[in-house]
Amino acid sequence: MSIADCNLIDLPKISDHRGNLTFVESRIHIPFAIERVYYLYDVPGGAERGGHAHKELCQLIVAMSGSFDIVLDDGKEKKRIHLNRSYTGLYVCPMIWREMDNFSSGSVCMVLASNRYDEADYYRDYQDFLRAVES
Ligand code: T46
């Protein structure tokens, strides 16, 4: 897996005089079935989140409100992506180290995930992650 396997996905947006509606359907708009939804909010200015990789988990990360940056790292290459639209999600495949920062005030990060929470699926040590991608 590499950061080339991660991509921005434009979700459907239905607009009328009442506002916008966006939806996500498993395996139609994203390449996995959604098993879990979680969200980050009330993130203090200057805070950093992430700092880990997943062995098997696939995720779609969406800035539902405000904005933040995600740095993707596959052990060879790094890429910083700014998310600021509630109809654009970042698909993150397994074995990608991610770090998140630059959260704007009041931002909300929603994550659609392919599996339930499992701490055993995490690499939380960067050297362990590098050893795994290099093996
Ligand atoms: C990711 C980024 C975008 C749970 O109990 N259930 C959950 O579903 C999650 C996601 C976390 N937790 C617990 C585990 C920790 O004790 O909540 C605590 C904070 O989790 P963590 O430090 O992993 O949070 P972030 O914001 O650094 O990372 C999270 C996700 O863990 C991660 O998969 O990609 O958001």
CSV table of C-alpha atoms and ligand atoms in Angstrom, one decimal:
chain,number,residue,atom,x,y,z
A,1,MET,CA,0.0,0.0,0.0
A,2,SER,CA,1.2,3.5,-0.7
A,3,ILE,CA,-0.1,7.0,-0.5
A,4,ALA,CA,-1.0,6.7,-4.2
A,5,ASP,CA,-3.7,4.3,-3.0
A,6,CYS,CA,-5.3,7.1,-0.9
A,7,ASN,CA,-7.4,9.6,-2.7
A,8,LEU,CA,-9.9,12.4,-2.3
A,9,ILE,CA,-13.4,11.3,-3.0
A,10,ASP,CA,-16.1,13.8,-4.1
A,11,LEU,CA,-19.4,12.7,-2.5
A,12,PRO,CA,-22.8,13.4,-4.0
A,13,LYS,CA,-24.1,16.8,-3.2
A,14,ILE,CA,-27.8,17.6,-3.6
A,15,SER,CA,-28.5,21.3,-3.4
A,16,ASP,CA,-31.7,23.3,-3.4
A,17,HIS,CA,-33.0,26.4,-1.7
A,18,ARG,CA,-33.1,24.6,1.7
A,19,GLY,CA,-29.4,23.9,1.6
A,20,ASN,CA,-27.2,20.9,0.7
A,21,LEU,CA,-27.5,17.1,1.3
A,22,THR,CA,-24.6,14.7,1.0
A,23,PHE,CA,-24.7,11.0,1.4
A,24,VAL,CA,-22.3,8.0,1.5
A,25,GLU,CA,-23.2,4.5,0.5
A,26,SER,CA,-21.0,1.6,1.4
A,27,ARG,CA,-19.1,0.1,-1.6
A,28,ILE,CA,-20.8,2.7,-4.0
A,29,HIS,CA,-19.0,5.9,-3.0
A,30,ILE,CA,-16.3,4.3,-0.9
A,31,PRO,CA,-14.5,0.9,-1.4
A,32,PHE,CA,-15.6,-0.6,1.9
A,33,ALA,CA,-18.6,-1.4,4.1
A,34,ILE,CA,-19.0,1.0,7.0
A,35,GLU,CA,-18.8,-0.7,10.4
A,36,ARG,CA,-18.2,2.3,12.6
A,37,VAL,CA,-18.5,6.1,12.6
A,38,TYR,CA,-16.6,8.4,15.0
A,39,TYR,CA,-15.9,12.1,15.1
A,40,LEU,CA,-13.3,14.5,16.6
A,41,TYR,CA,-14.6,17.8,17.8
A,42,ASP,CA,-13.7,20.5,20.3
A,43,VAL,CA,-10.1,20.1,19.2
A,44,PRO,CA,-8.0,22.8,20.9
A,45,GLY,CA,-5.9,25.2,18.8
A,46,GLY,CA,-2.5,23.7,18.1
A,47,ALA,CA,-3.5,20.2,19.0
A,48,GLU,CA,-2.2,17.3,17.0
A,49,ARG,CA,-4.0,14.0,16.6
A,50,GLY,CA,-3.3,10.7,14.8
A,51,GLY,CA,0.3,9.6,14.9
A,52,HIS,CA,-0.4,6.0,14.0
A,53,ALA,CA,-1.2,3.5,11.2
A,54,HIS,CA,-3.7,0.8,10.8
A,55,LYS,CA,-2.9,-2.8,9.8
A,56,GLU,CA,-6.2,-3.5,8.1
A,57,LEU,CA,-8.6,-0.6,8.7
A,58,CYS,CA,-9.9,1.5,5.8
A,59,GLN,CA,-11.3,4.9,6.5
A,60,LEU,CA,-12.9,7.9,4.9
A,61,ILE,CA,-12.1,11.2,6.7
A,62,VAL,CA,-14.4,14.2,6.2
A,63,ALA,CA,-14.2,17.7,7.5
A,64,MET,CA,-17.8,18.1,8.4
A,65,SER,CA,-17.2,21.6,9.6
A,66,GLY,CA,-14.1,23.9,9.5
A,67,SER,CA,-10.8,22.5,8.3
A,68,PHE,CA,-7.7,20.5,9.3
A,69,ASP,CA,-4.6,19.0,7.6
A,70,ILE,CA,-3.7,15.3,7.4
A,71,VAL,CA,-0.1,14.2,6.6
A,72,LEU,CA,-0.1,10.7,5.0
A,73,ASP,CA,3.1,8.7,5.1
A,74,ASP,CA,3.7,5.3,3.6
A,75,GLY,CA,7.3,5.0,4.9
A,76,LYS,CA,8.8,6.3,1.7
A,77,GLU,CA,6.8,9.4,0.8
A,78,LYS,CA,4.8,12.0,2.7
A,79,LYS,CA,1.9,14.1,1.5
A,80,ARG,CA,0.0,16.9,3.3
A,81,ILE,CA,-3.7,17.3,2.5
A,82,HIS,CA,-6.0,20.1,3.6
A,83,LEU,CA,-9.6,19.0,4.2
A,84,ASN,CA,-12.3,21.8,4.3
A,85,ARG,CA,-15.4,20.5,2.5
A,86,SER,CA,-18.2,18.4,3.9
A,87,TYR,CA,-18.7,16.8,0.5
A,88,THR,CA,-15.1,15.7,0.0
A,89,GLY,CA,-13.6,12.8,1.9
A,90,LEU,CA,-10.1,11.5,2.1
A,91,TYR,CA,-9.9,7.7,1.6
A,92,VAL,CA,-7.1,6.3,3.7
A,93,CYS,CA,-6.1,2.7,3.0
A,94,PRO,CA,-4.3,0.3,5.5
A,95,MET,CA,-0.6,0.7,6.4
A,96,ILE,CA,-0.5,4.5,6.1
A,97,TRP,CA,0.9,6.5,9.0
A,98,ARG,CA,-1.3,9.6,9.5
A,99,GLU,CA,-0.8,12.8,11.5
A,100,MET,CA,-3.4,15.5,11.8
A,101,ASP,CA,-3.0,19.2,12.8
A,102,ASN,CA,-3.9,22.7,11.8
A,103,PHE,CA,-7.5,22.2,13.2
A,104,SER,CA,-9.6,25.4,12.8
A,105,SER,CA,-11.7,26.6,15.6
A,106,GLY,CA,-15.0,24.6,15.8
A,107,SER,CA,-13.9,22.0,13.2
A,108,VAL,CA,-15.5,18.6,13.2
A,109,CYS,CA,-13.7,15.6,11.7
A,110,MET,CA,-16.0,12.6,10.9
A,111,VAL,CA,-14.5,9.3,10.1
A,112,LEU,CA,-16.3,6.3,8.4
A,113,ALA,CA,-14.4,3.1,9.2
A,114,SER,CA,-14.4,-0.4,7.8
A,115,ASN,CA,-14.1,-2.1,11.2
A,116,ARG,CA,-15.0,-1.8,14.8
A,117,TYR,CA,-12.4,-0.3,17.2
A,118,ASP,CA,-9.5,-2.7,17.8
A,119,GLU,CA,-6.4,-1.5,19.5
A,120,ALA,CA,-4.5,-4.5,18.0
A,121,ASP,CA,-5.0,-3.0,14.5
A,122,TYR,CA,-2.8,0.0,15.4
A,123,TYR,CA,0.9,0.7,14.9
A,124,ARG,CA,1.4,3.5,17.4
A,125,ASP,CA,5.2,3.4,17.2
A,126,TYR,CA,6.7,4.9,14.0
A,127,GLN,CA,9.7,2.5,14.1
A,128,ASP,CA,7.4,-0.5,14.3
A,129,PHE,CA,5.5,0.9,11.4
A,130,LEU,CA,8.6,1.4,9.3
A,131,ARG,CA,9.8,-2.2,10.1
A,132,ALA,CA,6.4,-3.5,9.0
A,133,VAL,CA,6.4,-1.7,5.6
A,134,GLU,CA,10.0,-2.6,4.9
A,135,SER,CA,9.5,-6.3,5.6
B,1,T46,C1,-7.5,7.8,13.0
B,1,T46,C2,-7.8,9.3,13.4
B,1,T46,C3,-8.3,10.1,12.2
B,1,T46,C4,-12.1,4.2,21.0
B,1,T46,O1,-12.4,3.7,22.1
B,1,T46,N1,-12.9,3.9,20.0
B,1,T46,C5,-12.7,4.5,18.7
B,1,T46,O2,-13.5,4.2,17.8
B,1,T46,C6,-11.6,5.3,18.6
B,1,T46,C7,-11.3,5.9,17.2
B,1,T46,C8,-10.8,5.6,19.6
B,1,T46,N2,-11.1,5.0,20.8
B,1,T46,C9,-10.2,5.4,22.0
B,1,T46,C10,-8.7,4.9,21.8
B,1,T46,C11,-8.0,6.0,22.7
B,1,T46,O3,-8.0,5.6,24.0
B,1,T46,O4,-10.2,6.8,22.1
B,1,T46,C12,-8.9,7.2,22.5
B,1,T46,C13,-8.3,8.3,21.6
B,1,T46,O5,-8.0,7.6,20.3
B,1,T46,P1,-6.8,8.0,19.4
B,1,T46,O6,-5.7,8.5,20.2
B,1,T46,O7,-6.4,6.9,18.5
B,1,T46,O8,-7.4,9.2,18.6
B,1,T46,P2,-6.8,10.0,17.3
B,1,T46,O9,-7.7,11.2,17.1
B,1,T46,O10,-5.4,10.2,17.4
B,1,T46,O11,-7.0,9.0,16.1
B,1,T46,C14,-8.3,8.6,15.6
B,1,T46,C15,-8.4,7.1,15.3
B,1,T46,O12,-7.9,6.4,16.4
B,1,T46,C16,-7.5,6.8,14.1
B,1,T46,O13,-7.9,5.6,13.6
B,1,T46,O14,-7.3,7.5,11.8
B,1,T46,O15,-8.6,9.4,14.5
